mmCIF file of C-alpha atoms and ligand atoms in Angstrom:
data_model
loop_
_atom_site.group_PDB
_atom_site.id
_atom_site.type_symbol
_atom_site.label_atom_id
_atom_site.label_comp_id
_atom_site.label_asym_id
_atom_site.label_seq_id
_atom_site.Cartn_x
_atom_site.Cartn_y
_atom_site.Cartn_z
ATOM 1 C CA UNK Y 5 11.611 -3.971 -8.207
ATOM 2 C CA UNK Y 6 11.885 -0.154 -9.627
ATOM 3 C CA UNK Y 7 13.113 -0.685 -12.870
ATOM 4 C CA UNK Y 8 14.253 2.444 -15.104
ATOM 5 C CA UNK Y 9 14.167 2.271 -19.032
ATOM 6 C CA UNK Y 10 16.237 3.857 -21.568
ATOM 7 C CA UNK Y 11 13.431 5.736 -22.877
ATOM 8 C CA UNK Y 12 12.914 7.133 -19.293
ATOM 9 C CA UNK Y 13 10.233 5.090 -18.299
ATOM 10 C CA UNK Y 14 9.978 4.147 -14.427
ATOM 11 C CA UNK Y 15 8.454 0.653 -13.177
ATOM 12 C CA UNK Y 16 7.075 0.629 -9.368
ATOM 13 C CA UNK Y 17 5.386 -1.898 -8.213
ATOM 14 C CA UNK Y 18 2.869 -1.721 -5.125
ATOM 15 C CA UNK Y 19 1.195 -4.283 -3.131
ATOM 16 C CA UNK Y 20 -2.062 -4.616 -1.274
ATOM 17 C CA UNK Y 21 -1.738 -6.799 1.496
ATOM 18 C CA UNK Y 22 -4.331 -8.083 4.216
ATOM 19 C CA UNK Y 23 -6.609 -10.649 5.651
ATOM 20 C CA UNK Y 24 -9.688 -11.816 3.581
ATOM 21 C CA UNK Y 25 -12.531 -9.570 3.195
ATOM 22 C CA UNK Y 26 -10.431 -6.613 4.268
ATOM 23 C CA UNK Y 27 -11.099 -4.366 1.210
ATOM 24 C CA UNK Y 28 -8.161 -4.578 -0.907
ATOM 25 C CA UNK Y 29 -10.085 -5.308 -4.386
ATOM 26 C CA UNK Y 30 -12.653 -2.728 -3.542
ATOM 27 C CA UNK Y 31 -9.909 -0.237 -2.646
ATOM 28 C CA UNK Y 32 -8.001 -0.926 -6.060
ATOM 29 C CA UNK Y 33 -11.577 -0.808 -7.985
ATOM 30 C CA UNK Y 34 -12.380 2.549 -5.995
ATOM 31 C CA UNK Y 35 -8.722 4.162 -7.113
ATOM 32 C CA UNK Y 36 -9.365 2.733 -10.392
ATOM 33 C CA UNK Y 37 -12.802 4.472 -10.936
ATOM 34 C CA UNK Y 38 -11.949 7.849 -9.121
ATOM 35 C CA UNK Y 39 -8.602 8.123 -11.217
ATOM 36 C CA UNK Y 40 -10.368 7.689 -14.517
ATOM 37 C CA UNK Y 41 -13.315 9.718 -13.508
ATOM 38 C CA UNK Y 42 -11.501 12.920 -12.097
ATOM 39 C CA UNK Y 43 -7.963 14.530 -12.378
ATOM 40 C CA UNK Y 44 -5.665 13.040 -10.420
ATOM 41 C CA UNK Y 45 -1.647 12.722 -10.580
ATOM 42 C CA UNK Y 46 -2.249 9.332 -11.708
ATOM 43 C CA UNK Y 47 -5.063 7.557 -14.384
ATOM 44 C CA UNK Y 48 -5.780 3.716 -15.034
ATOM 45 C CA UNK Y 49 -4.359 2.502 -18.424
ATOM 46 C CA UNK Y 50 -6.307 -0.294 -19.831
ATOM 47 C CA UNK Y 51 -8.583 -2.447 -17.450
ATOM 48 C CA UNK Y 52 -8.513 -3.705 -14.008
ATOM 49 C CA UNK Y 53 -7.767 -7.351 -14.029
ATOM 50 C CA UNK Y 54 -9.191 -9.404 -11.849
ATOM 51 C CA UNK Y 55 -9.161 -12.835 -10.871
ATOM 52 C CA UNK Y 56 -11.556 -13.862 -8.197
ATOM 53 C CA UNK Y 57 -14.279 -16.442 -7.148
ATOM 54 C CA UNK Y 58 -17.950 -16.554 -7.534
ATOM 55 C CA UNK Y 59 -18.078 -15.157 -4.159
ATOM 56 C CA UNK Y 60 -15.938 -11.892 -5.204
ATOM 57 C CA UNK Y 61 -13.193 -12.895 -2.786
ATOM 58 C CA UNK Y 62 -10.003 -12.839 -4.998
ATOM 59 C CA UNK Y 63 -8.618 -16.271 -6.357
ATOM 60 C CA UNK Y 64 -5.487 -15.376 -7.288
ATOM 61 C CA UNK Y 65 -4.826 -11.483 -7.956
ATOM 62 C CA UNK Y 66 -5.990 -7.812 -9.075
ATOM 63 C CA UNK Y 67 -3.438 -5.583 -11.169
ATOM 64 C CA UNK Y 68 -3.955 -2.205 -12.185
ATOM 65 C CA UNK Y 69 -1.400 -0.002 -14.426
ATOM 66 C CA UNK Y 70 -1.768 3.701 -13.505
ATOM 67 C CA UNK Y 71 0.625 6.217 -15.399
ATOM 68 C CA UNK Y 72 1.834 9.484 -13.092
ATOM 69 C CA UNK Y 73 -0.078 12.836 -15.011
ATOM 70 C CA UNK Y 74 2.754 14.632 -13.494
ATOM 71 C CA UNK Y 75 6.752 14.634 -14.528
ATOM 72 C CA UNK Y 76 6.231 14.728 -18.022
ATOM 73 C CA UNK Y 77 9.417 16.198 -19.142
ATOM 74 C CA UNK Y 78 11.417 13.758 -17.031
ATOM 75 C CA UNK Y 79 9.760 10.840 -18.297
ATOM 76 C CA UNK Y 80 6.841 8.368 -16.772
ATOM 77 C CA UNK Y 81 6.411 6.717 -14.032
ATOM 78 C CA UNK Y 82 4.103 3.474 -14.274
ATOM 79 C CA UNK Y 83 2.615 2.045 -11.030
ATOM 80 C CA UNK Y 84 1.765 -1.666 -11.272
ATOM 81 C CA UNK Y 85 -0.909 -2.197 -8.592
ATOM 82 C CA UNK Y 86 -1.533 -5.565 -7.268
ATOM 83 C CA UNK Y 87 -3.609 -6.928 -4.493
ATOM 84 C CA UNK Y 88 -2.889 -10.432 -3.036
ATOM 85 C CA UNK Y 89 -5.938 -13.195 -2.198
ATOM 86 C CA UNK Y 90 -6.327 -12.856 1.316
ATOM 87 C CA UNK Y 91 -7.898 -16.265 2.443
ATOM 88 C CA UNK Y 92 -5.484 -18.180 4.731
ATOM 89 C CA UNK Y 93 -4.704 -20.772 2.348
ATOM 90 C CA UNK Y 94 -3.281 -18.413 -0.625
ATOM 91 C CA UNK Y 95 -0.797 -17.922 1.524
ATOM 92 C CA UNK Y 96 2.269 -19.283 -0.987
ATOM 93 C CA UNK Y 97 0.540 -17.463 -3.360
ATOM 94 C CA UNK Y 98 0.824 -14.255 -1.647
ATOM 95 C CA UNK Y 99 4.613 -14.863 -1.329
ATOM 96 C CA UNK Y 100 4.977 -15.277 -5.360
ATOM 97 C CA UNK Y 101 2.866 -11.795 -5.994
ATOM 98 C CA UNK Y 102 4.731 -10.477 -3.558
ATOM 99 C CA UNK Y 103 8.508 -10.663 -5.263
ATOM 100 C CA UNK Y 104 9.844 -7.677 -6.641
ATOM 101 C CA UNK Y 105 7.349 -5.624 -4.621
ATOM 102 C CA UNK Y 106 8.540 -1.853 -4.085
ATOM 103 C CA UNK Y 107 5.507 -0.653 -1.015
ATOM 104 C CA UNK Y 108 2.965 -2.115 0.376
ATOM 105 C CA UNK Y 109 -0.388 -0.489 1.463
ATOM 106 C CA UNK Y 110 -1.621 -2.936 4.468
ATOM 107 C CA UNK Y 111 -5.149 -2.869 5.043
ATOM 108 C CA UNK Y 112 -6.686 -3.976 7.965
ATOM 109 C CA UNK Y 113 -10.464 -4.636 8.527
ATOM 110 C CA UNK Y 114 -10.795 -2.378 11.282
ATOM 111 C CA UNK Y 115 -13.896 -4.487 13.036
ATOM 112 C CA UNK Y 116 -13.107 -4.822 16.477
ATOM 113 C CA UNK Y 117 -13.766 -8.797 15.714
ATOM 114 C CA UNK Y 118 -11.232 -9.200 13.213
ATOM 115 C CA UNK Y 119 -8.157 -7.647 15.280
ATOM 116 C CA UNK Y 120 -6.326 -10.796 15.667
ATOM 117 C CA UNK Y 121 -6.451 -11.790 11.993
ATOM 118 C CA UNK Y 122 -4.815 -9.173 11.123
ATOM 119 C CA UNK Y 123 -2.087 -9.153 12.943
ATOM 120 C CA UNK Y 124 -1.463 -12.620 11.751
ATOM 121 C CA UNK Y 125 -1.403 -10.981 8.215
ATOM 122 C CA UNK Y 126 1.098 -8.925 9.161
ATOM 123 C CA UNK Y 127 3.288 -11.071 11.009
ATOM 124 C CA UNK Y 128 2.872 -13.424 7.880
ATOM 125 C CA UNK Y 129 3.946 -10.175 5.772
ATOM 126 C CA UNK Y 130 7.014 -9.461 7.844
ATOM 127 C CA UNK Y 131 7.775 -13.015 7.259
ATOM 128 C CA UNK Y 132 8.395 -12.313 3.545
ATOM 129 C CA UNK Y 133 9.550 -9.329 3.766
ATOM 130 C CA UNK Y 134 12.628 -10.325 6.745
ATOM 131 C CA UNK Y 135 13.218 -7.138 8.180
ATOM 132 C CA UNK Y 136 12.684 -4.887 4.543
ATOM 133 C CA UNK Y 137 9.795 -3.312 5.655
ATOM 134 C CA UNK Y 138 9.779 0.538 6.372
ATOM 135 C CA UNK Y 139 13.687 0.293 6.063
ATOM 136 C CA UNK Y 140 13.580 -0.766 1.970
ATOM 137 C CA UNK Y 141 9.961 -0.965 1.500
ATOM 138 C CA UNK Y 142 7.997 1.276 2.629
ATOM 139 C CA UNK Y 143 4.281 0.509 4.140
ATOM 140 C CA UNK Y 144 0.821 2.439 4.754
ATOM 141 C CA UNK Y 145 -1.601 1.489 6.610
ATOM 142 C CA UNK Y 146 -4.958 1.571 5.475
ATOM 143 C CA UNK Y 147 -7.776 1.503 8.524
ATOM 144 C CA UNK Y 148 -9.949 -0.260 6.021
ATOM 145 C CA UNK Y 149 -14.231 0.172 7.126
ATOM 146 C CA UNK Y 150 -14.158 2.895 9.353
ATOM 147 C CA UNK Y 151 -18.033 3.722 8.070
ATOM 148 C CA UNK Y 152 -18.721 0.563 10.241
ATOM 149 C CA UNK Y 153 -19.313 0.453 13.935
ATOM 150 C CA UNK Y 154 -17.397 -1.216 16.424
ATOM 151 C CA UNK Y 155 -13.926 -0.296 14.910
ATOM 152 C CA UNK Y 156 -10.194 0.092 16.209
ATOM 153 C CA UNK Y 157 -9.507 2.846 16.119
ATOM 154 C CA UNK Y 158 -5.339 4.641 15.055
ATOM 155 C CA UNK Y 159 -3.759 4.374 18.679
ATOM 156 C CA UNK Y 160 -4.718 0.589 18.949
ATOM 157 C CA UNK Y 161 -2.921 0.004 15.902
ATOM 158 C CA UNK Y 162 0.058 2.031 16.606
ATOM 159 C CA UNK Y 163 0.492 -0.288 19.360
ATOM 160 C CA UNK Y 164 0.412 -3.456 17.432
ATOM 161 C CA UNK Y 165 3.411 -1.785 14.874
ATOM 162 C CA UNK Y 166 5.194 -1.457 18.456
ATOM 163 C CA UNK Y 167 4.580 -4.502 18.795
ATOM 164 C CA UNK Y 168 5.814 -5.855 15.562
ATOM 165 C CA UNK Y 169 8.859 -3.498 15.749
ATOM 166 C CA UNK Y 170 7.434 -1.990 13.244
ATOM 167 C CA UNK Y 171 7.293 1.938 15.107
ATOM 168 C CA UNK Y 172 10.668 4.403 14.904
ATOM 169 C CA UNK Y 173 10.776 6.644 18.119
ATOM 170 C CA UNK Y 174 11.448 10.162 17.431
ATOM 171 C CA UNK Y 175 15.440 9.753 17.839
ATOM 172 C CA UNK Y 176 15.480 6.770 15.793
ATOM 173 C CA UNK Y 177 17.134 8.106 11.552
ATOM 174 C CA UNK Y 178 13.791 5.894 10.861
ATOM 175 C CA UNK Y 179 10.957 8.126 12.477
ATOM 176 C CA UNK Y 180 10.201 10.073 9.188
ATOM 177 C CA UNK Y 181 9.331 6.639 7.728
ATOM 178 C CA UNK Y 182 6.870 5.293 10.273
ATOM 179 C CA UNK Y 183 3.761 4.032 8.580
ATOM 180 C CA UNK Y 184 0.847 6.317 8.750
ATOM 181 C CA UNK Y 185 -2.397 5.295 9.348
ATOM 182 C CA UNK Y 186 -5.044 6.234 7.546
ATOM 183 C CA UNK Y 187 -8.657 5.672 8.464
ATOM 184 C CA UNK Y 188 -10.372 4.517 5.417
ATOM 185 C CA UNK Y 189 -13.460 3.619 3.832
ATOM 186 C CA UNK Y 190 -13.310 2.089 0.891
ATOM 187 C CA UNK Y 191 -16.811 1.948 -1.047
ATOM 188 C CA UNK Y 192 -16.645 3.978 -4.043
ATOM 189 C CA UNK Y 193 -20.002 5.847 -2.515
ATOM 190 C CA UNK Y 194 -18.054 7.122 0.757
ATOM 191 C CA UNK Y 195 -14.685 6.736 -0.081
ATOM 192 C CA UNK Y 196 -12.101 8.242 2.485
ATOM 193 C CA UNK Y 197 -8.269 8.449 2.529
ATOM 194 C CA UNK Y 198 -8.206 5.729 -1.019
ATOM 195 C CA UNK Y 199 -6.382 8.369 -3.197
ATOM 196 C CA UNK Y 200 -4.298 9.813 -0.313
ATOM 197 C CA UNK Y 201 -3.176 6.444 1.015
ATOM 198 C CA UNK Y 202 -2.140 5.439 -2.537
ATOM 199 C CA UNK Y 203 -0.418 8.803 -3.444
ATOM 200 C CA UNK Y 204 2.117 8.310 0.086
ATOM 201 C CA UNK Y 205 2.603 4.886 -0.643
ATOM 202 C CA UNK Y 206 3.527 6.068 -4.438
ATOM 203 C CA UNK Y 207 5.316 9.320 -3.031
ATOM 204 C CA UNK Y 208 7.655 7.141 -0.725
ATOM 205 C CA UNK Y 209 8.868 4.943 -2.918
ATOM 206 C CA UNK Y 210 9.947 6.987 -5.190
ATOM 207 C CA UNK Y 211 11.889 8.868 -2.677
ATOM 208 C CA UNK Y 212 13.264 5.681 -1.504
ATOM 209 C CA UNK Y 213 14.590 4.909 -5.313
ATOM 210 C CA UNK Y 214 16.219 8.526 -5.954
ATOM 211 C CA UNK Y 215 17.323 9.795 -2.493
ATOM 212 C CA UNK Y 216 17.872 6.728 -0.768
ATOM 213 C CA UNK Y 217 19.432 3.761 -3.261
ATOM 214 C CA UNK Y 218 16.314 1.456 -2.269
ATOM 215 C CA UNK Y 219 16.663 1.961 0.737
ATOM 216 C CA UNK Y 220 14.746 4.384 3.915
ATOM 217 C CA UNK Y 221 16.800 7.749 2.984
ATOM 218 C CA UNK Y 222 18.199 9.677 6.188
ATOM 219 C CA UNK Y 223 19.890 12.764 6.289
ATOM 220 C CA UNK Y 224 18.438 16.611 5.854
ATOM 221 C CA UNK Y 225 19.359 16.272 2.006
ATOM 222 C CA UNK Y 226 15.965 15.904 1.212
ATOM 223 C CA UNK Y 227 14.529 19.375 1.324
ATOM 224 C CA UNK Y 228 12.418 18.888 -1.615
ATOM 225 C CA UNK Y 229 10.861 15.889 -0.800
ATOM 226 C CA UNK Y 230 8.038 16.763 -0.788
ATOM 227 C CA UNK Y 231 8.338 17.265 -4.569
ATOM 228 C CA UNK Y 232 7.410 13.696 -5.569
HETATM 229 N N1 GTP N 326 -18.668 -1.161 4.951
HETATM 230 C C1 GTP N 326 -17.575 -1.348 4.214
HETATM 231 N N2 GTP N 326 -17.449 -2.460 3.477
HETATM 232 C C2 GTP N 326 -16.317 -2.607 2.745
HETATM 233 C C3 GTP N 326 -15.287 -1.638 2.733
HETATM 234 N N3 GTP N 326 -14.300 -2.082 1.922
HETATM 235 C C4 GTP N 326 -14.713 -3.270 1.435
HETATM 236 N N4 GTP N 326 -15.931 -3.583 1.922
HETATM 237 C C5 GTP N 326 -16.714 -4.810 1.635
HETATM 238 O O1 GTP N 326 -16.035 -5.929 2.166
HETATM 239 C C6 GTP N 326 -16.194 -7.069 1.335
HETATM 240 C C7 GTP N 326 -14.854 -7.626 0.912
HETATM 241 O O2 GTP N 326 -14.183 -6.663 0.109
HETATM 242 P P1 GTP N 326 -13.016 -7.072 -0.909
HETATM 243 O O3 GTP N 326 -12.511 -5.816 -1.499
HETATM 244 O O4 GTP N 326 -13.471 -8.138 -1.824
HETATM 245 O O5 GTP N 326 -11.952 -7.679 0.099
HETATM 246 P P2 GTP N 326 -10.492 -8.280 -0.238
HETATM 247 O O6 GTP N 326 -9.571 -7.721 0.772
HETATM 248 O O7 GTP N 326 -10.158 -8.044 -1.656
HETATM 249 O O8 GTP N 326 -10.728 -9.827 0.060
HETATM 250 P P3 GTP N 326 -9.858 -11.074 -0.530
HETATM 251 O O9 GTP N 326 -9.809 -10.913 -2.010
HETATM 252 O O10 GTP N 326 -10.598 -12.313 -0.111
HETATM 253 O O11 GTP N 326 -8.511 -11.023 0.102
HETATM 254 C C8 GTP N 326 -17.057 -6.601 0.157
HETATM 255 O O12 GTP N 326 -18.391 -6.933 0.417
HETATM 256 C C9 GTP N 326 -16.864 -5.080 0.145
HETATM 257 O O13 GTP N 326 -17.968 -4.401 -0.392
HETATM 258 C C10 GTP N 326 -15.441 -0.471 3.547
HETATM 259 O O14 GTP N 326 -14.597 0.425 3.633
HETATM 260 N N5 GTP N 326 -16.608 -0.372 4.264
HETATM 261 MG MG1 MG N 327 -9.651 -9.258 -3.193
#
């Protein structure tokens, strides 16, 4: 839930979601590193926190605080990064960390092996969400692994969003807002697409909050939104 302070402090909150082993911790410890390490629109305030097994698979949560660089005369804008524990039987968990969530970055494990699991994470995830997605909350889609071999590839994913009635035609007001996929690789060592599928996740919630109320906004009164 954006919340807005009287000192003109902003409060977003944004979600990780995906199957087990997908790469949501790494991705969170990746943006944490690169953010502190070089100039970005956004750095890491205090530590990552993270709660997770002996394994490394995540017990309960991560959560990150990253403060916009940008917009300092109008105020700052905080980002409360979480990821949710992706083994199948977190799954009431992942329903409390997901409350008061503003967009979510899904990220799939792109081996060809794991295709049906994830699209039970994201059925799950439309589940809690009941219809929000894309038209209050806007989602990303991370093509988590793509370093590996024997990957899916953007088209076969685009199908399972058609699927999940989760894809705008081009006459639909909702087009503008169709996730985009990015093909990712999380590792710190070859990262691809981390910062940039963070930063349009970031970017399109805010413009839900001003232009659009909370909601997807429609309409050609956002010229400068690319401002953000
Ligand atoms: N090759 C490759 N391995 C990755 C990538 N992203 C993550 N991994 C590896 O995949 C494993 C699981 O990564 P995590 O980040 O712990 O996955 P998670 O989604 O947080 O998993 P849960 O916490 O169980 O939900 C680790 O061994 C990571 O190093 C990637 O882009 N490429
Ligand atoms: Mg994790």
């Amino acid at each position: 839930m954006v919340r807005f302070t009287a000192d003109h402090k902003v409060y977003i909150k944004i979600l990780y979601w995906g199957m087990a082993n997908s790469g949501k911790t790494t991705t969170v410890d990746t943006l944490y590193r690169l953010t502190k390490e070089n100039e970005k629109d956004i750095a890491p305030t205090g530590n990552l926190t993270k709660i997770s097994m002996a394994s490394g698979s995540t017990l309960y949560f991560d959560r990150g605080i990253f403060m916009s660089t940008k917009q300092k005369s109008r105020g700052k804008v905080f980002y409360h990064v979480y990821t949710v524990a992706g083994q199948r039987r977190f799954s009431p968990l992942r329903k409390k960390i997901f409350k008061g969530t503003d967009g979510v970055i899904f990220t799939v494990d792109s081996q060809t092996h794991f295709f049906e699991d994830n699209i039970e994470s994201l059925k799950e995830l439309k589940n809690i969400t009941r219809g929000k997605l894309i038209k209050e909350i806007p989602i990303i889609i991370m093509l988590n692994k793509q370093d590996l071999t024997e990957v899916i590839g953007e088209e076969d994913f685009k199908q399972v969003l058609k699927d999940e009635k989760l894809w705008f035609e081009p006459e639909d007001k909702l087009y503008r807002w169709n996730p985009i996929i990015y093909p990712t690789c999380a590792l710190y060592e070859k990262r691809s697409n981390v910062y940039r599928s963070f930063s349009e996740c970031a970017r399109r919630t805010g413009l839900y909050q001003i232009y659009g109320d909370g909601e997807a906004p429609i309409g050609d009164n956002i010229k400068d939104f690319r401002e953000f």
